[in-house]
CSV table of C-alpha atoms and ligand atoms in Angstrom, one decimal:
chain,number,residue,atom,x,y,z
A,1,MET,CA,159.9,94.6,-101.6
A,2,SER,CA,160.1,95.0,-105.4
A,3,PRO,CA,161.8,92.2,-107.4
A,4,ALA,CA,164.6,94.6,-108.3
A,5,ALA,CA,165.3,95.4,-104.7
A,6,ASP,CA,165.1,91.7,-103.9
A,7,ALA,CA,167.7,90.9,-106.4
A,8,ARG,CA,170.4,93.2,-104.8
A,9,PRO,CA,173.3,91.1,-103.9
A,10,ARG,CA,174.6,91.2,-100.4
A,11,VAL,CA,178.4,91.7,-100.0
A,12,LEU,CA,180.5,91.5,-96.8
A,13,VAL,CA,183.9,93.2,-96.9
A,14,VAL,CA,186.3,92.0,-94.2
A,15,GLY,CA,188.7,94.6,-92.7
A,16,ALA,CA,188.9,98.0,-91.0
A,17,GLY,CA,191.3,100.2,-92.9
A,18,GLY,CA,191.5,102.7,-95.8
A,19,ARG,CA,191.8,99.8,-98.3
A,20,GLU,CA,188.5,98.3,-97.2
A,21,HIS,CA,186.8,101.8,-97.2
A,22,ALA,CA,188.0,102.1,-100.9
A,23,ILE,CA,186.8,98.6,-101.6
A,24,VAL,CA,183.3,99.4,-100.1
A,25,ARG,CA,183.2,102.6,-102.2
A,26,ALA,CA,184.1,100.8,-105.5
A,27,LEU,CA,181.4,98.1,-104.7
A,28,GLY,CA,179.0,100.9,-104.0
A,29,ARG,CA,179.4,102.2,-107.6
A,30,SER,CA,178.4,98.9,-109.1
A,31,ALA,CA,175.3,98.7,-111.3
A,32,ALA,CA,174.3,95.6,-109.2
A,33,ARG,CA,173.7,98.1,-106.3
A,34,PRO,CA,174.9,95.6,-103.7
A,35,GLU,CA,173.9,95.8,-100.1
A,36,LEU,CA,177.2,96.3,-98.2
A,37,LEU,CA,178.3,95.0,-94.9
A,38,CYS,CA,181.7,95.3,-93.3
A,39,ALA,CA,183.4,93.5,-90.5
A,40,PRO,CA,184.5,95.2,-88.3
A,41,GLY,CA,184.8,98.5,-90.4
A,42,ASN,CA,185.4,101.9,-88.9
A,43,PRO,CA,183.4,105.2,-88.5
A,44,GLY,CA,184.0,106.2,-92.1
A,45,ILE,CA,182.9,102.9,-93.6
A,46,GLU,CA,179.9,103.1,-91.3
A,47,GLN,CA,178.5,105.8,-93.5
A,48,GLU,CA,178.4,103.5,-96.5
A,49,ALA,CA,178.0,99.9,-95.1
A,50,ARG,CA,176.3,98.2,-92.2
A,51,LEU,CA,179.0,97.2,-89.7
A,52,LEU,CA,179.3,93.8,-88.0
A,53,ALA,CA,181.5,93.9,-84.8
A,54,ILE,CA,183.6,90.8,-85.7
A,55,ALA,CA,187.4,90.9,-85.6
A,56,VAL,CA,189.4,90.0,-88.8
A,57,ASP,CA,191.0,87.0,-87.2
A,58,ASP,CA,187.7,85.4,-85.9
A,59,ILE,CA,187.4,83.0,-88.8
A,60,GLY,CA,184.4,81.1,-87.4
A,61,GLY,CA,182.6,84.3,-86.4
A,62,LEU,CA,183.0,85.8,-89.9
A,63,ALA,CA,181.9,82.7,-91.7
A,64,ASP,CA,178.9,82.3,-89.4
A,65,ALA,CA,177.9,85.9,-90.1
A,66,ALA,CA,178.3,85.6,-93.8
A,67,GLU,CA,176.1,82.5,-93.8
A,68,GLN,CA,173.5,84.0,-91.5
A,69,GLU,CA,173.3,87.2,-93.5
A,70,GLY,CA,173.0,85.2,-96.8
A,71,CYS,CA,176.0,86.9,-98.4
A,72,ASP,CA,176.5,86.4,-102.1
A,73,LEU,CA,180.2,87.5,-101.9
A,74,VAL,CA,182.8,88.0,-99.1
A,75,VAL,CA,185.7,90.3,-100.0
A,76,ILE,CA,188.6,89.7,-97.7
A,77,GLY,CA,190.9,92.7,-97.3
A,78,PRO,CA,193.8,91.9,-94.9
A,79,GLU,CA,196.3,89.1,-95.1
A,80,VAL,CA,195.7,87.7,-91.6
A,81,PRO,CA,192.3,86.0,-92.3
A,82,LEU,CA,193.5,84.8,-95.7
A,83,VAL,CA,196.5,83.1,-94.2
A,84,ALA,CA,194.3,81.7,-91.5
A,85,GLY,CA,191.9,80.1,-94.1
A,86,LEU,CA,188.8,82.3,-94.1
A,87,ALA,CA,188.4,81.8,-97.9
A,88,ASP,CA,188.6,78.0,-97.4
A,89,GLU,CA,186.0,78.1,-94.7
A,90,LEU,CA,183.6,80.3,-96.7
A,91,THR,CA,184.1,78.1,-99.8
A,92,ARG,CA,183.3,75.0,-97.7
A,93,ARG,CA,180.0,76.6,-96.8
A,94,GLY,CA,179.2,77.4,-100.4
A,95,ILE,CA,179.9,81.2,-100.1
A,96,ALA,CA,181.8,83.0,-102.8
A,97,ALA,CA,185.1,84.3,-101.3
A,98,PHE,CA,187.3,86.9,-103.0
A,99,GLY,CA,190.8,86.1,-101.8
A,100,PRO,CA,193.1,83.1,-101.9
A,101,SER,CA,192.9,79.8,-100.0
A,102,ALA,CA,195.3,79.4,-97.1
A,103,ALA,CA,197.5,77.3,-99.3
A,104,ALA,CA,197.7,80.0,-102.0
A,105,ALA,CA,198.1,82.8,-99.3
A,106,ARG,CA,201.4,81.3,-98.3
A,107,LEU,CA,202.8,83.4,-101.1
A,108,GLU,CA,202.5,86.2,-98.6
A,109,GLY,CA,202.5,84.2,-95.3
A,110,SER,CA,206.0,82.6,-95.9
A,111,LYS,CA,208.9,84.4,-97.6
A,112,GLU,CA,210.6,81.1,-98.1
A,113,PHE,CA,207.6,79.6,-99.8
A,114,ALA,CA,207.4,82.7,-102.0
A,115,LYS,CA,211.1,82.4,-103.1
A,116,GLU,CA,210.7,78.8,-103.8
A,117,VAL,CA,207.6,79.4,-106.0
A,118,MET,CA,209.4,82.3,-107.8
A,119,GLN,CA,212.3,80.1,-108.6
A,120,ALA,CA,210.1,77.2,-109.8
A,121,ALA,CA,208.0,79.6,-111.9
A,122,GLY,CA,211.1,81.3,-113.4
A,123,VAL,CA,210.3,84.7,-112.0
A,124,PRO,CA,213.4,87.0,-111.6
A,125,THR,CA,214.2,87.6,-107.9
A,126,ALA,CA,217.2,88.3,-105.8
A,127,ARG,CA,219.6,85.5,-104.8
A,128,TRP,CA,218.8,84.2,-101.4
A,129,SER,CA,219.3,81.6,-98.8
A,130,VAL,CA,217.3,80.5,-95.7
A,131,VAL,CA,218.8,80.2,-92.2
A,132,ASP,CA,217.6,79.2,-88.8
A,133,ASP,CA,220.4,80.4,-86.5
A,134,VAL,CA,222.4,83.6,-86.1
A,135,ALA,CA,225.8,82.0,-87.0
A,136,SER,CA,224.5,80.5,-90.3
A,137,GLY,CA,222.9,83.9,-91.1
A,138,MET,CA,226.1,85.7,-90.6
A,139,ALA,CA,228.0,83.1,-92.6
A,140,ALA,CA,225.5,83.4,-95.5
A,141,ILE,CA,226.3,87.1,-96.0
A,142,GLU,CA,228.8,88.0,-98.7
A,143,ARG,CA,228.3,91.8,-98.9
A,144,TYR,CA,226.5,94.7,-97.4
A,145,PRO,CA,223.9,96.1,-97.5
A,146,ILE,CA,222.0,92.8,-97.1
A,147,VAL,CA,218.3,92.2,-96.8
A,148,LEU,CA,217.0,90.0,-93.9
A,149,LYS,CA,213.4,88.8,-94.0
A,150,PHE,CA,211.5,87.0,-91.2
A,151,ASP,CA,209.7,84.1,-92.8
A,152,GLY,CA,206.2,84.7,-91.4
A,153,LEU,CA,203.7,87.5,-91.2
A,154,ALA,CA,205.1,90.5,-89.4
A,155,ALA,CA,202.7,93.4,-90.3
A,156,GLY,CA,205.2,95.0,-92.6
A,157,LYS,CA,208.0,95.0,-90.0
A,158,GLY,CA,209.8,91.7,-90.9
A,159,VAL,CA,212.2,93.2,-93.4
A,160,VAL,CA,215.5,94.8,-92.4
A,161,ILE,CA,218.1,96.2,-94.7
A,162,ALA,CA,221.3,95.9,-92.8
A,163,ALA,CA,224.2,98.3,-93.7
A,164,ASP,CA,226.9,96.4,-91.8
A,165,ALA,CA,227.6,93.3,-89.7
A,166,ALA,CA,226.5,94.9,-86.5
A,167,GLN,CA,223.1,95.7,-87.9
A,168,ALA,CA,222.8,92.2,-89.5
A,169,GLN,CA,223.7,90.5,-86.2
A,170,ALA,CA,221.1,92.7,-84.3
A,171,ALA,CA,218.3,91.9,-86.8
A,172,LEU,CA,219.1,88.1,-86.8
A,173,GLU,CA,219.1,88.1,-83.0
A,174,ASP,CA,215.8,90.0,-83.0
A,175,PHE,CA,214.2,87.4,-85.3
A,176,LEU,CA,215.8,84.2,-84.3
A,177,VAL,CA,216.7,84.6,-80.6
A,178,ALA,CA,214.3,87.2,-79.1
A,179,ARG,CA,211.7,85.8,-81.6
A,180,ARG,CA,210.0,89.2,-82.0
A,181,PHE,CA,207.5,87.7,-84.4
A,182,GLY,CA,207.4,84.2,-82.9
A,183,ALA,CA,209.2,81.0,-84.2
A,184,GLY,CA,210.4,81.2,-87.8
A,185,ARG,CA,213.3,81.1,-90.2
A,186,VAL,CA,215.0,84.1,-91.9
A,187,VAL,CA,215.6,84.7,-95.6
A,188,VAL,CA,218.9,86.3,-96.3
A,189,GLU,CA,218.6,88.1,-99.7
A,190,ASP,CA,220.8,90.2,-101.9
A,191,CYS,CA,219.9,93.9,-101.8
A,192,LEU,CA,218.6,95.3,-105.0
A,193,VAL,CA,218.7,98.9,-106.2
A,194,GLY,CA,216.1,100.6,-108.4
A,195,GLU,CA,212.7,102.1,-108.3
A,196,GLU,CA,209.8,100.2,-106.8
A,197,LEU,CA,206.5,99.6,-108.4
A,198,SER,CA,203.3,97.9,-107.1
A,199,LEU,CA,201.5,95.8,-109.7
A,200,LEU,CA,198.3,94.2,-108.8
A,201,ALA,CA,196.4,91.6,-110.8
A,202,LEU,CA,193.0,90.1,-110.3
A,203,CYS,CA,193.2,86.4,-110.6
A,204,ASP,CA,190.5,83.7,-111.2
A,205,GLY,CA,192.7,80.6,-110.7
A,206,VAL,CA,193.6,80.5,-114.4
A,207,ARG,CA,194.4,84.0,-115.5
A,208,ALA,CA,195.9,87.1,-114.1
A,209,VAL,CA,194.4,90.4,-115.3
A,210,ALA,CA,196.6,93.3,-114.4
A,211,MET,CA,195.2,96.4,-112.7
A,212,ALA,CA,196.6,100.0,-113.1
A,213,PRO,CA,200.2,100.3,-111.8
A,214,ALA,CA,200.8,102.3,-108.6
A,215,GLN,CA,203.7,103.6,-106.6
A,216,ASP,CA,203.8,103.5,-102.7
A,217,TYR,CA,205.9,105.6,-100.4
A,218,LYS,CA,207.1,103.3,-97.6
A,219,ARG,CA,209.2,105.7,-95.4
A,220,ILE,CA,207.7,108.0,-92.8
A,221,PHE,CA,209.6,111.2,-93.9
A,222,ASP,CA,210.1,113.3,-97.1
A,223,GLY,CA,212.8,112.2,-99.3
A,224,ASP,CA,212.3,108.6,-98.3
A,225,GLU,CA,214.0,109.1,-94.9
A,226,GLY,CA,213.3,107.5,-91.6
A,227,PRO,CA,211.7,104.1,-90.7
A,228,ASN,CA,209.5,102.0,-92.9
A,229,THR,CA,205.7,102.3,-92.5
A,230,GLY,CA,202.7,100.6,-93.9
A,231,GLY,CA,202.7,103.2,-96.6
A,232,MET,CA,202.5,107.1,-96.5
A,233,GLY,CA,201.0,107.7,-99.9
A,234,SER,CA,200.5,106.5,-103.4
A,235,TYR,CA,199.7,107.5,-106.9
A,236,SER,CA,198.5,105.8,-110.1
A,237,PRO,CA,199.3,105.4,-112.9
A,238,VAL,CA,203.1,105.4,-113.0
A,239,PRO,CA,205.0,107.4,-115.7
A,240,GLY,CA,206.8,105.1,-118.1
A,241,ILE,CA,204.5,102.1,-117.5
A,242,ASP,CA,202.2,102.2,-120.4
A,243,ALA,CA,199.7,99.4,-121.5
A,244,ASP,CA,202.4,97.5,-123.4
A,245,LYS,CA,204.9,97.6,-120.5
A,246,MET,CA,202.1,96.5,-118.1
A,247,ALA,CA,201.2,93.6,-120.2
A,248,GLU,CA,205.0,92.6,-120.4
A,249,LEU,CA,205.4,93.0,-116.7
A,250,SER,CA,202.3,91.1,-115.8
A,251,ALA,CA,203.3,88.1,-118.1
A,252,LEU,CA,206.6,88.1,-116.2
A,253,VAL,CA,205.5,88.4,-112.6
A,254,HIS,CA,201.8,87.3,-112.4
A,255,GLN,CA,200.9,84.7,-115.0
A,256,PRO,CA,203.7,82.3,-114.3
A,257,ILE,CA,202.7,82.2,-110.6
A,258,VAL,CA,199.1,81.7,-111.4
A,259,ASP,CA,200.0,78.8,-113.8
A,260,LEU,CA,202.3,77.2,-111.2
A,261,MET,CA,199.8,77.4,-108.3
A,262,ARG,CA,197.2,75.9,-110.6
A,263,GLU,CA,199.4,73.1,-111.6
A,264,ARG,CA,200.1,72.4,-107.9
A,265,GLY,CA,196.4,72.1,-107.2
A,266,THR,CA,196.3,75.3,-105.2
A,267,PRO,CA,194.8,77.8,-107.7
A,268,PHE,CA,195.2,81.4,-106.9
A,269,HIS,CA,192.0,83.5,-106.7
A,270,GLY,CA,191.9,87.1,-105.6
A,271,VAL,CA,194.5,89.9,-105.9
A,272,LEU,CA,198.1,88.9,-106.6
A,273,TYR,CA,200.2,92.0,-105.7
A,274,ALA,CA,203.7,92.0,-107.0
A,275,GLY,CA,206.2,94.3,-105.3
A,276,ILE,CA,208.7,94.9,-108.2
A,277,MET,CA,212.1,96.6,-108.2
A,278,LEU,CA,213.0,98.0,-111.6
A,279,THR,CA,216.7,97.3,-111.5
A,280,ALA,CA,219.3,98.1,-114.1
A,281,GLU,CA,219.1,94.4,-115.2
A,282,GLY,CA,215.3,94.5,-115.5
A,283,PRO,CA,212.3,94.0,-113.3
A,284,TRP,CA,212.8,91.7,-110.2
A,285,VAL,CA,210.2,90.7,-107.7
A,286,LEU,CA,210.8,91.7,-104.2
A,287,GLU,CA,207.7,90.1,-102.7
A,288,TYR,CA,204.1,89.0,-103.3
A,289,ASN,CA,201.1,90.0,-101.3
A,290,VAL,CA,197.9,88.1,-101.7
A,291,ARG,CA,195.5,91.1,-101.3
A,292,PHE,CA,194.9,94.6,-102.3
A,293,GLY,CA,197.8,97.0,-101.3
A,294,ASP,CA,197.2,99.7,-98.8
A,295,PRO,CA,197.5,102.6,-99.8
A,296,GLU,CA,197.8,101.6,-103.4
A,297,THR,CA,194.1,100.5,-103.5
A,298,GLN,CA,192.9,104.0,-102.5
A,299,ALA,CA,194.6,105.4,-105.6
A,300,VAL,CA,193.8,102.5,-108.0
A,301,LEU,CA,190.1,101.7,-107.3
A,302,PRO,CA,188.9,105.3,-107.7
A,303,ARG,CA,190.2,105.1,-111.3
A,304,LEU,CA,188.5,101.8,-112.0
A,305,ARG,CA,185.5,102.3,-114.4
A,306,SER,CA,184.7,98.5,-114.7
A,307,ASP,CA,182.1,97.2,-112.4
A,308,ALA,CA,183.9,96.1,-109.2
A,309,TYR,CA,181.1,93.7,-108.0
A,310,GLU,CA,181.1,91.9,-111.4
A,311,LEU,CA,184.9,91.7,-111.4
A,312,LEU,CA,185.4,90.4,-107.9
A,313,SER,CA,182.6,87.9,-108.2
A,314,ALA,CA,184.0,86.6,-111.5
A,315,ALA,CA,187.4,86.2,-109.9
A,316,THR,CA,186.0,83.6,-107.4
A,317,ARG,CA,184.9,81.3,-110.2
A,318,PRO,CA,187.6,79.2,-112.0
A,319,GLY,CA,188.3,81.0,-115.3
A,320,GLY,CA,185.6,83.5,-114.5
A,321,LEU,CA,187.6,86.5,-115.7
A,322,ALA,CA,188.0,85.1,-119.3
A,323,GLY,CA,187.7,87.8,-121.8
A,324,THR,CA,187.7,90.5,-119.2
A,325,GLU,CA,189.5,93.8,-119.9
A,326,LEU,CA,189.7,96.3,-117.2
A,327,ASP,CA,188.7,99.9,-117.9
A,328,PHE,CA,190.5,102.6,-116.0
A,329,ASP,CA,190.1,106.3,-116.1
A,330,ASP,CA,192.8,108.0,-118.1
A,331,GLY,CA,193.5,110.6,-115.4
A,332,TRP,CA,195.6,110.4,-112.2
A,333,ALA,CA,194.9,109.6,-108.6
A,334,VAL,CA,197.0,110.7,-105.7
A,335,THR,CA,196.5,109.4,-102.2
A,336,LEU,CA,197.9,110.9,-99.1
A,337,VAL,CA,198.1,109.2,-95.7
A,338,LEU,CA,197.5,111.3,-92.6
A,339,ALA,CA,199.2,109.4,-89.7
A,340,GLY,CA,199.2,110.0,-86.0
A,341,ALA,CA,201.9,111.5,-83.8
A,342,GLY,CA,204.5,108.8,-82.9
A,343,TYR,CA,203.8,106.6,-85.9
A,344,PRO,CA,205.3,104.1,-86.8
A,345,ALA,CA,207.0,103.4,-83.5
A,346,ALA,CA,204.3,104.2,-80.9
A,347,PRO,CA,201.2,106.0,-82.4
A,348,GLN,CA,199.3,108.3,-80.2
A,349,THR,CA,195.6,107.8,-80.2
A,350,GLY,CA,192.4,109.6,-78.9
A,351,ASP,CA,193.1,113.0,-80.6
A,352,VAL,CA,190.0,114.8,-82.0
A,353,ILE,CA,189.9,115.1,-85.9
A,354,SER,CA,188.6,118.2,-87.5
A,355,GLY,CA,187.9,119.2,-91.1
A,356,LEU,CA,186.6,115.9,-92.5
A,357,ASP,CA,183.5,117.4,-94.1
A,358,GLU,CA,185.5,120.4,-95.5
A,359,ALA,CA,188.0,118.0,-97.1
A,360,ALA,CA,185.3,115.9,-98.8
A,361,ARG,CA,183.4,119.0,-99.9
A,362,ASP,CA,186.1,119.8,-102.6
A,363,GLY,CA,185.5,116.4,-104.2
A,364,ALA,CA,188.4,114.6,-102.6
A,365,GLU,CA,187.7,111.1,-101.3
A,366,VAL,CA,188.5,110.8,-97.7
A,367,THR,CA,188.8,107.1,-96.5
A,368,HIS,CA,189.1,106.2,-92.8
A,369,ALA,CA,191.8,103.8,-91.5
A,370,GLY,CA,192.7,104.3,-87.8
A,371,THR,CA,189.7,106.3,-86.6
A,372,ALA,CA,187.1,105.7,-83.8
A,373,ARG,CA,183.9,107.4,-82.6
A,374,ARG,CA,184.3,108.7,-79.1
A,375,GLU,CA,181.5,107.3,-76.9
A,376,SER,CA,181.1,110.3,-74.7
A,377,ASP,CA,180.3,112.8,-77.5
A,378,GLY,CA,180.4,111.0,-80.8
A,379,ALA,CA,183.5,112.9,-82.0
A,380,ILE,CA,185.8,111.2,-84.5
A,381,VAL,CA,189.2,110.6,-82.9
A,382,THR,CA,192.4,109.0,-84.0
A,383,ALA,CA,192.7,105.3,-83.1
A,384,GLY,CA,195.7,104.0,-85.0
A,385,GLY,CA,198.9,104.8,-86.7
A,386,ARG,CA,197.6,105.5,-90.2
A,387,VAL,CA,194.5,107.6,-89.5
A,388,LEU,CA,193.0,108.7,-92.8
A,389,ASN,CA,193.7,108.8,-96.5
A,390,VAL,CA,192.8,111.5,-98.9
A,391,THR,CA,192.6,110.7,-102.5
A,392,ALA,CA,192.0,113.2,-105.4
A,393,LEU,CA,191.6,112.6,-109.1
A,394,GLY,CA,192.7,114.9,-111.9
A,395,PRO,CA,193.6,115.0,-115.6
A,396,THR,CA,197.2,115.5,-114.8
A,397,ALA,CA,199.4,114.3,-111.9
A,398,ALA,CA,199.9,118.0,-110.8
A,399,VAL,CA,196.2,118.7,-110.7
A,400,ALA,CA,195.4,115.5,-108.7
A,401,ARG,CA,198.3,116.2,-106.4
A,402,ASP,CA,197.4,119.8,-105.7
A,403,ALA,CA,193.8,118.8,-105.0
A,404,ALA,CA,194.8,116.0,-102.6
A,405,TYR,CA,197.1,118.4,-100.6
A,406,ALA,CA,194.5,121.1,-100.5
A,407,ALA,CA,192.0,118.7,-99.1
A,408,ALA,CA,194.4,117.0,-96.7
A,409,HIS,CA,195.4,120.4,-95.2
A,410,ARG,CA,191.8,121.0,-94.2
A,411,ILE,CA,192.0,118.0,-91.9
A,412,ASP,CA,193.7,118.4,-88.6
A,413,PHE,CA,194.5,116.6,-85.4
A,414,ALA,CA,197.3,116.8,-82.8
A,415,GLY,CA,200.6,115.6,-84.1
A,416,ARG,CA,199.3,114.9,-87.7
A,417,GLN,CA,202.1,113.6,-89.9
A,418,LEU,CA,201.8,114.1,-93.7
A,419,ARG,CA,204.6,113.7,-96.2
A,420,GLY,CA,205.0,116.7,-98.4
A,421,ASP,CA,206.5,115.0,-101.4
A,422,ILE,CA,203.9,112.3,-102.4
A,423,ALA,CA,203.6,112.1,-106.3
A,424,LEU,CA,206.1,114.9,-106.8
A,425,ARG,CA,208.1,112.3,-108.9
A,426,ALA,CA,205.2,111.8,-111.1
A,427,VAL,CA,204.6,115.5,-111.6
A,428,GLU,CA,208.3,116.1,-112.4
A,429,ARG,CA,208.4,113.3,-114.9
A,430,ALA,CA,205.2,114.3,-116.6
A,431,SER,CA,206.5,117.8,-117.2
A,432,ALA,CA,210.0,116.7,-118.2
B,1,AMP,P1,208.5,93.3,-98.1
B,1,AMP,O1,207.9,93.3,-96.7
B,1,AMP,O2,209.1,92.1,-98.6
B,1,AMP,O3,207.5,94.1,-99.0
B,1,AMP,O4,209.7,94.3,-98.0
B,1,AMP,C1,209.4,95.6,-97.6
B,1,AMP,C2,210.3,96.6,-98.3
B,1,AMP,O5,211.7,96.2,-98.2
B,1,AMP,C3,210.2,96.5,-99.9
B,1,AMP,O6,209.1,97.3,-100.3
B,1,AMP,C4,211.5,97.1,-100.3
B,1,AMP,O7,211.5,98.5,-100.2
B,1,AMP,C5,212.4,96.5,-99.3
B,1,AMP,N1,213.0,95.3,-99.9
B,1,AMP,C6,212.6,94.0,-99.8
B,1,AMP,N2,213.4,93.2,-100.4
B,1,AMP,C7,214.4,93.9,-100.9
B,1,AMP,C8,215.7,93.6,-101.7
B,1,AMP,N3,216.0,92.4,-102.0
B,1,AMP,N4,216.5,94.6,-102.0
B,1,AMP,C9,216.1,95.9,-101.6
B,1,AMP,N5,215.1,96.2,-100.9
B,1,AMP,C10,214.2,95.3,-100.5
B,2,LIG,N1,201.6,99.2,-99.5
B,2,LIG,C1,202.2,98.0,-99.1
B,2,LIG,C2,201.3,96.9,-98.7
B,2,LIG,O1,200.1,97.0,-98.9
B,2,LIG,O2,201.8,95.9,-98.3
């Protein structure tokens, strides 16, 4: 092997969704030409990285693999391994891990902890209380609608906006009596009104460096109707959020958290994702996630012109991002999610997917989420609720949006669900 080939870093990406596919792609564009591994990955990621058949919650197995493979960097996609301490285990073994320690990941793992930290750091957030039985929960409610949040991880299903007492009672019983997500308390929180914004920052324990803003569409149907999902589409940037506004928002929602976590001896490394509501009284934080958002990442990373490998590596070192300015493409990115029949309640699987090559041929980026390769004939079939993402870039929101829809319409499978109004808001505002 030539010395240049020898010097290629080896990177393991942990996860199996569209977010991880987008991370693999961004790393693949790095000048360092990293050798890419992904655990467990999916049939789309398999085209771009060597897959390791290790589940995301197998902390020992993932750390062993990273060690045996001599990985220079492990990028942890989902929250479950972060909350379970994968970054700690890798750090203990001397392997650079992109993602927070278990102690810092509590910002996502516990809503109560997140609220306490927001209050201590002076971050604006809705008024709340914490309860552990149904009667106290009902007594804590002063007006409807009210927001009820299960305190632990619940795969995006732990937040209920109750319109009346009957709905509140049902949600509290589901969380605290039926224990749908296991034992845990409930945060009772005032309901905020406004537009939502996802603002992600790369953090090196000392500093938060804001990435491009994005907007996510949480509901399954057009016009924000129907049940919440993991996200049905996204776009970036966001009209009205220019560089100055971004800096102002990040100083309000990211840096105080990074400062406080550092003071407490649990420095935050990785992505700090602030879910923000732009209320009439200003920006308020709804929640923190401790990882890249999905599907926001599929819209944000294709716009990143800075070197993803250098950035993610730097963020693992205390203060490693000092002097870093992120460079993003001036254009727009629109990401559409193609979901399976029955999603989000009971997604149907095993349907054959057609048109993947045709969609990619037009220059759109197709990332895989819930797909599998059928053993009998190698066909790509649906294997989860959110099946595929299609991202297109363009000089305007309208161009990116049209290209994303043109590509998405080339892909088909039984019962395909695709919202028709993703990024329409951005197009309308840009032309207003
Ligand atoms: P979370 O799991 O905390 O992200 O909450 C999921 C979604 O619930 C958010 O993206 C919001 O749409 C909504 N939400 C959470 N907290 C509030 C709140 N205080 N007021 C209104 N909506 C909320
Ligand atoms: N798109 C929402 C999330 O990643 O939690």
